[in-house]
Coordinates of C-alpha atoms in Angstrom, one line a residue:
M1 CA 48.5 -12.7 -56.0
M2 CA 44.8 -11.8 -57.0
R3 CA 43.7 -14.3 -54.0
S4 CA 45.6 -12.2 -51.5
M5 CA 43.9 -9.1 -52.6
Y6 CA 40.5 -10.2 -52.5
S7 CA 41.5 -11.9 -48.4
A8 CA 42.6 -8.4 -47.8
V9 CA 39.6 -6.8 -48.9
S10 CA 37.3 -9.0 -47.1
G11 CA 39.6 -8.3 -44.0
L12 CA 38.9 -4.5 -44.7
K13 CA 35.2 -4.8 -44.5
T14 CA 35.4 -7.2 -41.5
H15 CA 37.5 -5.0 -39.6
Q16 CA 35.5 -1.9 -40.8
T17 CA 32.3 -4.0 -39.4
K18 CA 34.1 -4.5 -35.9
M19 CA 34.9 -0.8 -35.9
D20 CA 31.5 0.2 -36.7
V21 CA 30.4 -2.0 -33.3
I22 CA 33.0 -0.3 -31.3
G23 CA 31.9 2.9 -32.7
N24 CA 28.3 2.1 -31.7
N25 CA 29.5 0.9 -28.0
I26 CA 31.4 4.2 -27.5
A27 CA 28.8 6.5 -28.7
N28 CA 26.2 5.1 -26.1
V29 CA 28.8 5.2 -23.4
N30 CA 26.1 7.2 -21.8
T31 CA 22.8 5.7 -22.8
V32 CA 20.8 4.4 -20.0
A33 CA 20.8 0.4 -19.7
F34 CA 22.6 0.1 -23.2
K35 CA 24.3 -3.5 -23.7
S36 CA 27.4 -3.3 -25.6
S37 CA 28.2 -5.7 -28.6
S38 CA 31.6 -7.5 -29.8
V39 CA 32.3 -8.7 -33.2
V40 CA 33.4 -12.5 -33.6
F41 CA 35.7 -13.0 -36.9
Q42 CA 35.5 -16.5 -39.0
D43 CA 37.2 -17.7 -42.2
V44 CA 35.4 -18.3 -45.2
L45 CA 36.0 -20.8 -48.0
Y46 CA 38.9 -22.1 -49.2
Q47 CA 40.4 -23.2 -52.4
M48 CA 42.0 -26.8 -52.3
T49 CA 44.9 -27.3 -54.6
S50 CA 45.6 -30.4 -53.6
N51 CA 43.6 -33.1 -51.8
A52 CA 44.7 -35.3 -49.0
S53 CA 46.1 -38.8 -49.6
G54 CA 46.5 -41.6 -47.2
A55 CA 49.8 -43.8 -46.5
N56 CA 50.9 -46.4 -49.2
A57 CA 52.0 -49.6 -47.6
A58 CA 53.3 -51.1 -50.7
T59 CA 55.2 -48.2 -51.4
G60 CA 56.0 -47.3 -48.3
T61 CA 55.2 -43.5 -48.4
G62 CA 53.2 -41.8 -46.0
G63 CA 50.3 -39.6 -46.5
V64 CA 50.0 -36.0 -47.4
N65 CA 47.9 -33.3 -46.0
A66 CA 45.7 -31.2 -48.4
K67 CA 46.7 -28.1 -49.8
Q68 CA 44.3 -25.3 -49.1
I69 CA 44.6 -21.5 -49.7
G70 CA 42.2 -19.4 -47.8
L71 CA 39.9 -16.8 -49.1
G72 CA 39.7 -14.2 -46.5
V73 CA 37.4 -13.3 -43.6
T74 CA 33.9 -12.6 -42.7
T75 CA 31.8 -11.3 -39.6
G76 CA 30.8 -15.0 -37.8
A77 CA 28.4 -13.3 -35.1
T78 CA 28.1 -9.9 -33.2
N79 CA 27.6 -10.9 -29.4
L80 CA 25.2 -8.8 -27.1
S81 CA 26.3 -8.6 -23.7
I82 CA 23.0 -8.6 -22.2
T83 CA 23.3 -10.4 -19.0
T84 CA 25.6 -8.2 -18.3
S85 CA 24.4 -5.2 -15.8
G86 CA 25.5 -1.7 -15.9
A87 CA 26.5 0.3 -12.5
A88 CA 23.8 2.3 -10.6
E89 CA 23.1 6.0 -11.5
T90 CA 21.3 7.9 -8.6
T91 CA 18.5 10.0 -9.6
G92 CA 16.2 10.6 -6.7
R93 CA 13.4 10.2 -9.1
A94 CA 10.7 8.0 -8.0
F95 CA 9.8 7.3 -11.5
D96 CA 13.2 5.9 -12.1
I97 CA 13.7 2.0 -11.8
R98 CA 17.0 0.0 -11.7
L99 CA 16.3 -3.9 -12.3
S100 CA 18.7 -6.0 -10.3
D101 CA 19.2 -9.3 -11.5
Q102 CA 20.0 -12.4 -9.4
S103 CA 19.9 -15.5 -11.4
T104 CA 17.9 -14.3 -14.5
T105 CA 17.7 -11.3 -16.6
N106 CA 14.5 -9.2 -16.6
F107 CA 12.9 -6.7 -18.8
F108 CA 10.2 -4.1 -18.3
V109 CA 7.3 -5.0 -20.6
V110 CA 6.3 -1.6 -22.6
N111 CA 3.6 -1.3 -25.0
N112 CA 4.3 1.0 -28.7
G113 CA 0.4 1.0 -29.4
S114 CA 0.7 -2.4 -31.4
E115 CA 3.2 -4.9 -29.8
N116 CA 5.1 -5.6 -26.7
L117 CA 8.6 -4.8 -26.4
F118 CA 11.1 -5.1 -23.9
T119 CA 13.6 -2.6 -22.5
R120 CA 15.8 -2.4 -19.4
A121 CA 15.8 1.5 -19.7
G122 CA 13.5 2.3 -16.4
S123 CA 13.2 5.8 -16.7
F124 CA 9.6 6.5 -16.7
Y125 CA 6.9 9.2 -16.1
V126 CA 3.4 9.7 -15.7
D127 CA 1.7 11.3 -18.8
G128 CA -1.2 13.2 -19.1
A129 CA -3.6 10.4 -18.9
G130 CA -2.4 9.2 -16.0
N131 CA -0.1 6.3 -17.6
L132 CA 3.2 5.5 -16.5
C133 CA 5.3 5.7 -19.7
M134 CA 8.8 5.5 -21.1
T135 CA 10.5 9.1 -20.9
S136 CA 12.0 8.6 -24.2
T137 CA 9.6 7.0 -26.2
G138 CA 6.1 7.8 -24.3
Y139 CA 5.5 3.9 -24.6
T140 CA 3.3 2.8 -21.9
V141 CA 4.7 0.3 -19.0
M142 CA 2.7 -2.9 -18.6
G143 CA 1.7 -4.7 -15.2
W144 CA -0.7 -6.3 -13.3
Q145 CA -3.7 -4.4 -12.2
V146 CA -5.7 -4.3 -8.9
D147 CA -8.9 -6.5 -8.6
P148 CA -11.6 -3.8 -7.4
T149 CA -13.7 -6.8 -5.3
T150 CA -10.3 -8.3 -2.9
G151 CA -8.0 -5.0 -3.4
N152 CA -5.2 -7.5 -4.3
I153 CA -3.1 -7.5 -6.9
K154 CA -4.9 -9.9 -10.2
K155 CA -1.8 -11.4 -12.0
D156 CA -3.3 -12.0 -15.3
T157 CA -2.5 -10.6 -18.8
V158 CA -0.5 -7.4 -18.6
S159 CA -2.2 -4.1 -19.5
A160 CA -1.0 -0.5 -19.3
L161 CA -0.6 1.2 -15.9
R162 CA -2.6 3.8 -15.2
V163 CA -1.5 4.9 -12.0
M164 CA -3.2 8.3 -11.9
Q165 CA -7.0 8.0 -13.0
T166 CA -9.5 9.5 -11.7
S167 CA -10.4 6.8 -9.4
N168 CA -7.0 6.7 -7.9
L169 CA -6.5 10.2 -7.0
T170 CA -8.9 10.3 -4.0
S171 CA -9.1 7.7 -1.4
A172 CA -12.7 6.7 0.4
P173 CA -13.6 8.5 3.8
E174 CA -14.2 6.3 6.8
A175 CA -16.8 7.3 9.3
T176 CA -15.5 7.5 13.1
T177 CA -16.4 4.4 14.8
Q178 CA -14.3 4.6 18.0
A179 CA -13.3 7.4 20.4
N180 CA -11.9 7.2 24.1
V181 CA -11.3 9.3 27.0
S182 CA -7.9 9.3 28.7
G183 CA -6.0 11.5 31.3
I184 CA -7.0 12.1 34.9
I185 CA -10.2 13.8 36.5
D186 CA -9.6 15.4 39.6
K187 CA -12.3 16.2 41.9
N188 CA -11.3 19.5 42.8
D189 CA -11.1 20.6 39.6
K190 CA -12.8 24.1 39.6
D191 CA -14.2 23.0 36.0
V192 CA -15.2 20.0 37.4
L193 CA -16.9 21.6 40.4
S194 CA -18.5 24.4 38.1
D195 CA -22.4 24.4 36.6
N196 CA -20.5 24.4 33.2
G197 CA -18.7 21.6 34.1
L198 CA -15.1 20.6 32.7
V199 CA -15.7 20.7 28.9
K200 CA -14.1 18.6 26.2
T201 CA -14.9 18.1 22.8
L202 CA -14.5 15.0 20.3
T203 CA -14.4 15.9 16.7
F204 CA -15.2 13.0 14.4
F205 CA -15.9 12.1 10.6
D206 CA -19.3 10.6 8.8
N207 CA -18.7 8.3 6.1
L208 CA -18.7 11.0 3.5
G209 CA -15.6 12.7 5.2
Y210 CA -17.5 15.5 6.6
S211 CA -16.1 16.5 10.2
Y212 CA -18.1 17.4 13.2
T213 CA -17.1 18.5 16.9
A214 CA -19.3 17.0 19.9
R215 CA -18.7 19.1 23.1
F216 CA -19.2 17.3 26.0
A217 CA -19.1 18.6 29.5
M218 CA -17.8 16.7 32.9
K219 CA -19.2 17.5 36.0
S220 CA -19.0 16.3 39.8
T221 CA -22.4 15.2 41.4
G222 CA -21.1 16.0 44.7
T223 CA -20.4 12.4 45.6
D224 CA -16.4 11.6 45.6
G225 CA -15.8 9.3 42.8
K226 CA -19.0 10.1 40.6
Y227 CA -19.4 12.4 37.9
T228 CA -21.8 12.9 35.3
V229 CA -21.1 13.3 31.4
E230 CA -23.4 15.7 29.2
L231 CA -23.6 15.9 25.7
E232 CA -23.7 19.8 25.2
K233 CA -24.0 19.9 21.1
I234 CA -22.6 18.9 18.0
L235 CA -21.3 21.4 15.8
N236 CA -20.7 21.5 11.9
S237 CA -17.2 21.8 10.7
D238 CA -17.7 25.9 9.9
G239 CA -18.8 25.8 13.9
T240 CA -22.7 26.1 13.3
T241 CA -24.6 23.6 15.1
F242 CA -25.6 20.3 13.9
Y243 CA -27.7 19.5 16.9
D244 CA -28.6 20.8 20.1
P245 CA -30.3 18.1 22.6
E246 CA -32.0 21.4 24.0
T247 CA -33.6 22.0 20.9
S248 CA -34.0 19.0 19.1
N249 CA -36.8 16.2 19.1
V250 CA -34.5 13.2 18.8
D251 CA -34.8 10.8 21.9
L252 CA -31.4 11.1 23.4
S253 CA -31.8 7.5 24.7
D254 CA -31.6 6.4 21.1
I255 CA -28.5 8.6 20.4
F256 CA -26.3 6.7 23.0
G257 CA -27.8 3.4 22.1
A258 CA -29.9 2.9 25.4
K259 CA -32.1 0.4 23.1
T260 CA -29.1 -1.2 21.1
T261 CA -26.0 -1.3 23.3
N262 CA -24.9 -4.0 25.3
A263 CA -23.0 -1.8 28.0
T264 CA -20.4 -3.4 30.4
L265 CA -20.6 -2.6 33.8
G266 CA -17.2 -3.1 35.2
T267 CA -16.4 -6.6 34.6
Y268 CA -20.2 -7.3 34.3
S269 CA -22.2 -7.5 31.0
Q270 CA -26.0 -6.8 30.5
V271 CA -27.4 -9.6 29.1
Q272 CA -31.0 -9.0 28.1
S273 CA -31.8 -6.7 25.2
G274 CA -34.1 -3.7 23.9
Y275 CA -34.0 -2.2 27.3
Y276 CA -35.1 1.3 27.5
Y277 CA -36.2 4.3 30.1
D278 CA -39.7 5.5 30.0
S279 CA -39.6 9.1 31.2
A280 CA -43.4 9.3 31.3
N281 CA -43.8 6.6 33.9
D282 CA -40.0 7.0 35.6
N283 CA -39.6 3.0 34.8
F284 CA -36.0 1.8 33.5
Y285 CA -37.0 -0.7 30.9
V286 CA -34.6 -3.7 30.1
G287 CA -36.5 -6.0 27.8
S288 CA -39.8 -7.9 27.7
D289 CA -40.6 -11.7 28.3
A290 CA -42.2 -14.1 25.8
N291 CA -45.6 -12.2 25.5
G292 CA -44.1 -8.8 25.0
R293 CA -44.6 -7.2 28.5
K294 CA -42.3 -4.7 29.6
I295 CA -40.0 -5.7 32.5
S296 CA -39.3 -2.7 35.1
W297 CA -37.0 -2.4 38.2
D298 CA -39.3 -2.8 41.5
P299 CA -37.3 -1.3 44.4
A300 CA -39.7 -3.4 46.4
T301 CA -38.6 -6.5 45.7
N302 CA -35.1 -5.6 44.8
S303 CA -35.7 -7.1 41.4
F304 CA -37.2 -6.5 37.8
T305 CA -40.7 -7.7 37.3
D306 CA -42.8 -7.6 34.6
G307 CA -45.8 -6.1 36.8
Q308 CA -48.3 -8.7 36.2
T309 CA -50.4 -10.7 38.3
P310 CA -48.7 -13.0 39.4
A311 CA -45.6 -10.9 38.7
T312 CA -42.6 -12.7 37.1
T313 CA -39.8 -11.3 38.4
Y314 CA -36.1 -11.3 37.1
S315 CA -32.9 -10.7 39.2
L316 CA -30.0 -8.7 38.7
K317 CA -28.1 -11.8 37.8
Q318 CA -30.5 -12.5 34.8
V319 CA -30.6 -8.7 33.6
Y320 CA -27.0 -7.5 34.0
G321 CA -25.4 -10.9 34.4
I322 CA -23.8 -10.2 37.6
P323 CA -22.1 -13.3 39.1
D324 CA -23.6 -14.9 42.0
A325 CA -20.7 -13.7 44.1
M326 CA -21.7 -10.3 43.3
V327 CA -25.3 -10.8 43.9
S328 CA -24.7 -12.6 47.6
K329 CA -22.7 -9.7 48.6
I330 CA -25.2 -7.0 47.3
A331 CA -27.9 -9.5 49.4
N332 CA -25.5 -9.3 52.5
K333 CA -25.2 -5.7 52.0
Q334 CA -21.5 -5.7 51.2
A335 CA -22.4 -3.5 47.9
T336 CA -25.6 -1.9 47.4
A337 CA -27.1 -1.9 43.7
A338 CA -29.5 0.7 43.0
I339 CA -31.7 1.9 39.8
K340 CA -32.4 5.6 39.7
N341 CA -33.6 7.3 36.2
G342 CA -32.2 4.4 34.1
T343 CA -28.6 4.3 36.1
L344 CA -27.5 1.3 37.7
T345 CA -25.1 2.1 40.4
I346 CA -23.2 -0.5 42.6
T347 CA -21.6 0.7 45.7
G348 CA -19.4 -1.2 48.2
N349 CA -16.2 -2.4 48.0
V350 CA -16.0 -3.4 44.7
T351 CA -16.2 0.1 42.7
D352 CA -13.7 3.0 43.1
Y353 CA -16.3 5.5 41.6
A354 CA -19.1 5.2 38.9
I355 CA -19.8 7.5 35.7
D356 CA -23.2 8.3 34.8
F357 CA -24.0 9.4 31.5
S358 CA -26.8 11.9 31.4
T359 CA -28.3 14.9 29.6
K360 CA -29.3 18.2 30.3
D361 CA -32.7 17.5 31.0
G362 CA -31.6 14.3 32.6
T363 CA -33.1 11.7 30.0
F364 CA -31.2 8.5 30.2
T365 CA -28.3 8.2 28.0
G366 CA -26.0 5.2 29.5
V367 CA -24.7 4.1 32.3
G368 CA -21.3 2.9 33.6
A369 CA -18.9 1.9 37.0
R370 CA -15.4 1.6 37.1
T371 CA -14.2 -1.7 39.3
S372 CA -11.0 -2.0 41.3
N373 CA -9.4 -3.9 38.5
N374 CA -9.7 -0.6 36.5
K375 CA -12.4 -1.8 34.0
T376 CA -15.0 0.5 32.7
N377 CA -17.8 0.3 30.2
T378 CA -18.1 1.5 26.8
V379 CA -21.1 3.9 25.9
T380 CA -22.1 3.7 22.1
L381 CA -23.0 7.1 20.6
N382 CA -25.8 5.7 18.1
M383 CA -25.2 8.4 15.4
S384 CA -27.8 7.2 12.6
K385 CA -30.2 9.3 14.8
L386 CA -29.0 12.2 14.2
G387 CA -29.3 14.2 11.1
N388 CA -31.7 14.1 7.8
N389 CA -29.5 11.7 6.6
P390 CA -28.9 8.9 9.3
T391 CA -27.2 6.5 6.9
Q392 CA -24.0 9.5 6.6
F393 CA -23.1 8.3 10.3
D394 CA -21.8 5.0 11.9
D395 CA -22.3 4.2 15.5
I396 CA -19.5 5.8 17.8
T397 CA -18.3 3.6 20.8
I398 CA -16.3 5.7 23.5
D399 CA -14.4 3.9 25.8
F400 CA -13.6 5.6 29.1
S401 CA -11.3 3.0 30.6
G402 CA -8.3 5.3 30.4
L403 CA -9.9 7.9 32.4
K404 CA -8.5 7.7 36.0
D405 CA -10.1 9.7 39.1
A406 CA -6.8 10.9 41.0
D407 CA -5.7 13.9 43.1
N408 CA -3.5 16.3 40.6
G409 CA -3.5 18.8 42.5
G410 CA -6.8 20.1 41.4
K411 CA -5.8 19.9 37.4
S412 CA -7.7 17.5 35.1
T413 CA -6.3 16.2 31.9
A414 CA -9.0 14.3 30.4
V415 CA -9.1 14.1 26.8
M416 CA -11.4 12.9 24.1
S417 CA -9.7 11.3 21.3
T418 CA -11.1 9.3 18.1
G419 CA -9.6 5.9 17.9
S420 CA -9.2 2.9 20.0
I421 CA -7.5 3.5 23.2
D422 CA -5.6 0.2 22.2
D423 CA -4.0 1.8 19.2
G424 CA -5.2 5.4 18.8
V425 CA -5.9 4.1 14.9
T426 CA -8.7 1.9 14.9
G427 CA -11.9 3.5 13.9
K428 CA -10.4 6.5 14.0
G429 CA -12.3 8.0 11.0
K430 CA -10.6 9.6 8.3
K431 CA -11.9 12.9 5.8
L432 CA -12.0 12.1 1.6
G433 CA -8.2 11.8 0.8
A434 CA -6.3 13.5 -2.1
M435 CA -3.2 11.6 -3.8
I436 CA 0.1 13.4 -2.3
G437 CA 2.7 11.1 -3.4
I438 CA 3.2 7.3 -5.3
S439 CA 6.0 5.0 -4.4
I440 CA 6.9 1.8 -6.0
D441 CA 8.7 -0.8 -3.9
N442 CA 11.2 -3.6 -4.6
N443 CA 8.7 -6.0 -6.2
G444 CA 7.2 -3.3 -8.2
L445 CA 4.1 -2.7 -6.3
I446 CA 3.0 0.9 -7.0
T447 CA 1.1 2.5 -4.1
G448 CA -0.3 5.8 -3.7
T449 CA -0.3 8.0 -0.3
Y450 CA -3.0 10.2 0.6
D451 CA -3.5 13.2 2.7
N452 CA -5.8 11.2 5.0
G453 CA -3.5 9.0 6.1
N454 CA -4.5 6.2 4.0
T455 CA -2.1 4.0 1.5
E456 CA -3.7 2.1 -1.4
T457 CA -2.2 -0.4 -3.8
L458 CA -2.4 0.8 -7.9
G459 CA -0.9 -1.5 -9.7
Q460 CA 2.2 -3.7 -9.7
I461 CA 5.1 -3.8 -12.9
A462 CA 5.6 -7.2 -14.0
V463 CA 8.7 -8.3 -16.0
A464 CA 9.7 -10.6 -18.4
Q465 CA 12.2 -13.2 -18.8
F466 CA 13.6 -15.1 -21.4
A467 CA 15.4 -18.3 -22.2
N468 CA 18.1 -16.7 -24.1
A469 CA 17.7 -13.0 -23.4
S470 CA 20.7 -12.6 -26.1
G471 CA 18.8 -13.7 -28.5
L472 CA 16.8 -11.1 -28.5
E473 CA 16.3 -8.5 -31.3
K474 CA 17.7 -4.8 -30.8
V475 CA 15.0 -2.7 -32.1
G476 CA 16.2 0.8 -31.3
E477 CA 15.2 3.5 -28.3
N478 CA 16.4 1.0 -25.9
C479 CA 13.8 -1.8 -26.7
Y480 CA 14.2 -5.2 -27.7
R481 CA 11.5 -7.7 -29.4
T482 CA 11.7 -11.4 -29.4
T483 CA 12.9 -13.9 -32.0
L484 CA 12.7 -17.4 -32.7
N485 CA 16.0 -17.9 -30.7
S486 CA 15.0 -15.9 -27.5
G487 CA 11.6 -17.6 -26.4
E488 CA 8.6 -16.1 -26.7
F489 CA 6.9 -13.5 -24.1
D490 CA 3.5 -15.2 -22.6
G491 CA 1.6 -12.0 -22.1
I492 CA 1.4 -12.6 -18.7
G493 CA 5.1 -12.0 -17.0
V494 CA 6.3 -12.6 -13.7
E495 CA 7.1 -11.2 -10.4
I496 CA 10.4 -9.9 -10.2
S497 CA 11.1 -11.4 -6.7
A498 CA 10.2 -14.7 -8.2
D499 CA 14.2 -15.3 -8.5
G500 CA 15.3 -12.9 -5.6
S501 CA 15.8 -10.5 -8.0
S502 CA 14.4 -6.6 -7.2
M503 CA 13.8 -3.4 -8.4
T504 CA 15.6 0.2 -7.0
S505 CA 13.3 3.1 -7.3
G506 CA 15.5 6.0 -7.6
E507 CA 18.2 4.6 -9.6
L508 CA 18.8 3.9 -13.1
E509 CA 21.0 1.3 -14.8
M510 CA 24.2 2.7 -16.7
S511 CA 25.5 1.6 -20.1
N512 CA 28.0 -1.4 -19.3
V513 CA 30.1 -0.1 -22.2
D514 CA 33.9 -0.6 -20.6
L515 CA 35.7 2.2 -22.4
S516 CA 39.1 0.5 -21.7
T517 CA 38.1 -2.7 -23.5
E518 CA 36.4 -0.6 -26.4
F519 CA 39.9 1.1 -26.8
T520 CA 41.7 -1.8 -26.6
Q521 CA 39.7 -3.5 -29.4
M522 CA 40.2 -0.1 -31.3
I523 CA 43.6 -0.4 -31.4
I524 CA 43.5 -3.7 -32.4
T525 CA 41.1 -3.3 -35.3
Q526 CA 43.1 -0.3 -36.5
R527 CA 46.4 -2.6 -36.6
G528 CA 44.4 -5.0 -38.6
F529 CA 43.3 -2.7 -41.0
Q530 CA 46.5 -1.5 -41.7
A531 CA 48.3 -5.2 -42.0
N532 CA 45.2 -5.7 -44.6
S533 CA 45.7 -2.5 -46.1
R534 CA 49.7 -3.4 -46.5
I535 CA 48.3 -6.8 -48.3
I536 CA 46.8 -4.8 -51.2
T537 CA 49.7 -2.4 -51.5
T538 CA 52.0 -5.3 -51.5
S539 CA 50.0 -7.4 -53.9
D540 CA 50.0 -4.4 -56.2
T541 CA 53.7 -4.0 -56.0
L542 CA 54.0 -7.4 -57.2
L543 CA 51.7 -7.1 -60.1
E544 CA 53.7 -4.0 -61.4
E545 CA 57.0 -6.2 -61.1
L546 CA 55.0 -8.8 -63.2
V547 CA 54.0 -6.0 -65.6
N548 CA 57.5 -4.8 -66.0
L549 CA 58.8 -8.1 -67.1
K550 CA 57.8 -6.8 -70.5
R551 CA 59.7 -3.7 -70.4

């Protein structure tokens, strides 16, 4: 009878343990990413009252089983349901992240200041130092940093993700390098015919992020299909004058790249380098020969010459790369080539109209012609010749191929815009960008968004995977620690998409506690506890009867 009482006591203790686990599960029914546990019972020692015997052929008797009396129950294990995910809870917060597992259980890596721990609770925030941290504990979230040389994620030892450090709060400005002119220029537009011309502006950036506005005037030359484009001035962002060609000593032939540009004339390209216009001698120099002698246009011979005796001449084909067929047309007067004040104009059946680039004082600034296949030249605005700090600018290539000469009822729609004519983005230039947002994609890649249109990678959240995730030790605060039976963390981690898993921003993983299961187990545990209690009371009654024998 004493054995039965002690067995019942062990039953009471074990059922109390199970009730404690159930109570903890129910208490954490709303804990983010909580994993429920269950208790496994096992019997304990047995008292042998009679050993087993084998069959005896001599006596013809069979074997007898051992006679054993059990001594109670104990807790065999507490199983952690760690591989079962909880339901998704939508929060809308960018730093709330839910881990979606494909074939492996993943964990965020966090650090408490002394060691790496692991959690499924993805409720994060950015602290005062710019670190991504757990909302509940302040433990820093670990991941991979950006390689400053390549700009790519460097997947080495995990470290704290400081996503809003000072260097990440701004995005570098970009100088404007490309611009384009599109729309229609109408020869009957009263502005085009006026002395002031059709004024268009182009706002651009230097490499420090400062903005400027260049004012251009498009004017008719009086010849159908031929216009001039004048640079009037460049203004600072506050409206003050940064550059005025009428008062500046800067040579505009430098500004528009007459010495450096490889101007395209229709479908033909100039092949010589170092050409320029000498306003003092009214000569257009396009280069020099091996002896350093200057080459200039000689209208008398319809060619370029070095002016020496005997003179060496250079043909239009040599200087501008004009094909033989074009040279033949010019020679046969089907088309006419003429150079005046540095402008090469080809007229005849191969051009629709030409655009000359000039300034108010007539100084050469560039050259262009539109051909029947609708291709035109680009002119480089050599901004490095402007201002007291020439390194702050990049050269700006202005593409006029989008400008069409057409009858539009006397209204021109020409527009000057920064960026490539193909996509409107390339070479557009940008101001210094201020961070306006942070996002985390499905691979844990953290990206900053800036008000100048830039997006930059700030880091990537790494995850940990274990051979036996159920072997992790719960340390509270929604965190786990490795044990000998879970497998070790290598300090590097893996990318969550390696096995097809992903992260979802704006959601949290809920507790995986199933209340219906817990209440059912509670009933079973209660009945088991009652039954063990009845064993004790019954055994006590038997002992009482035994004591009463003396009476």
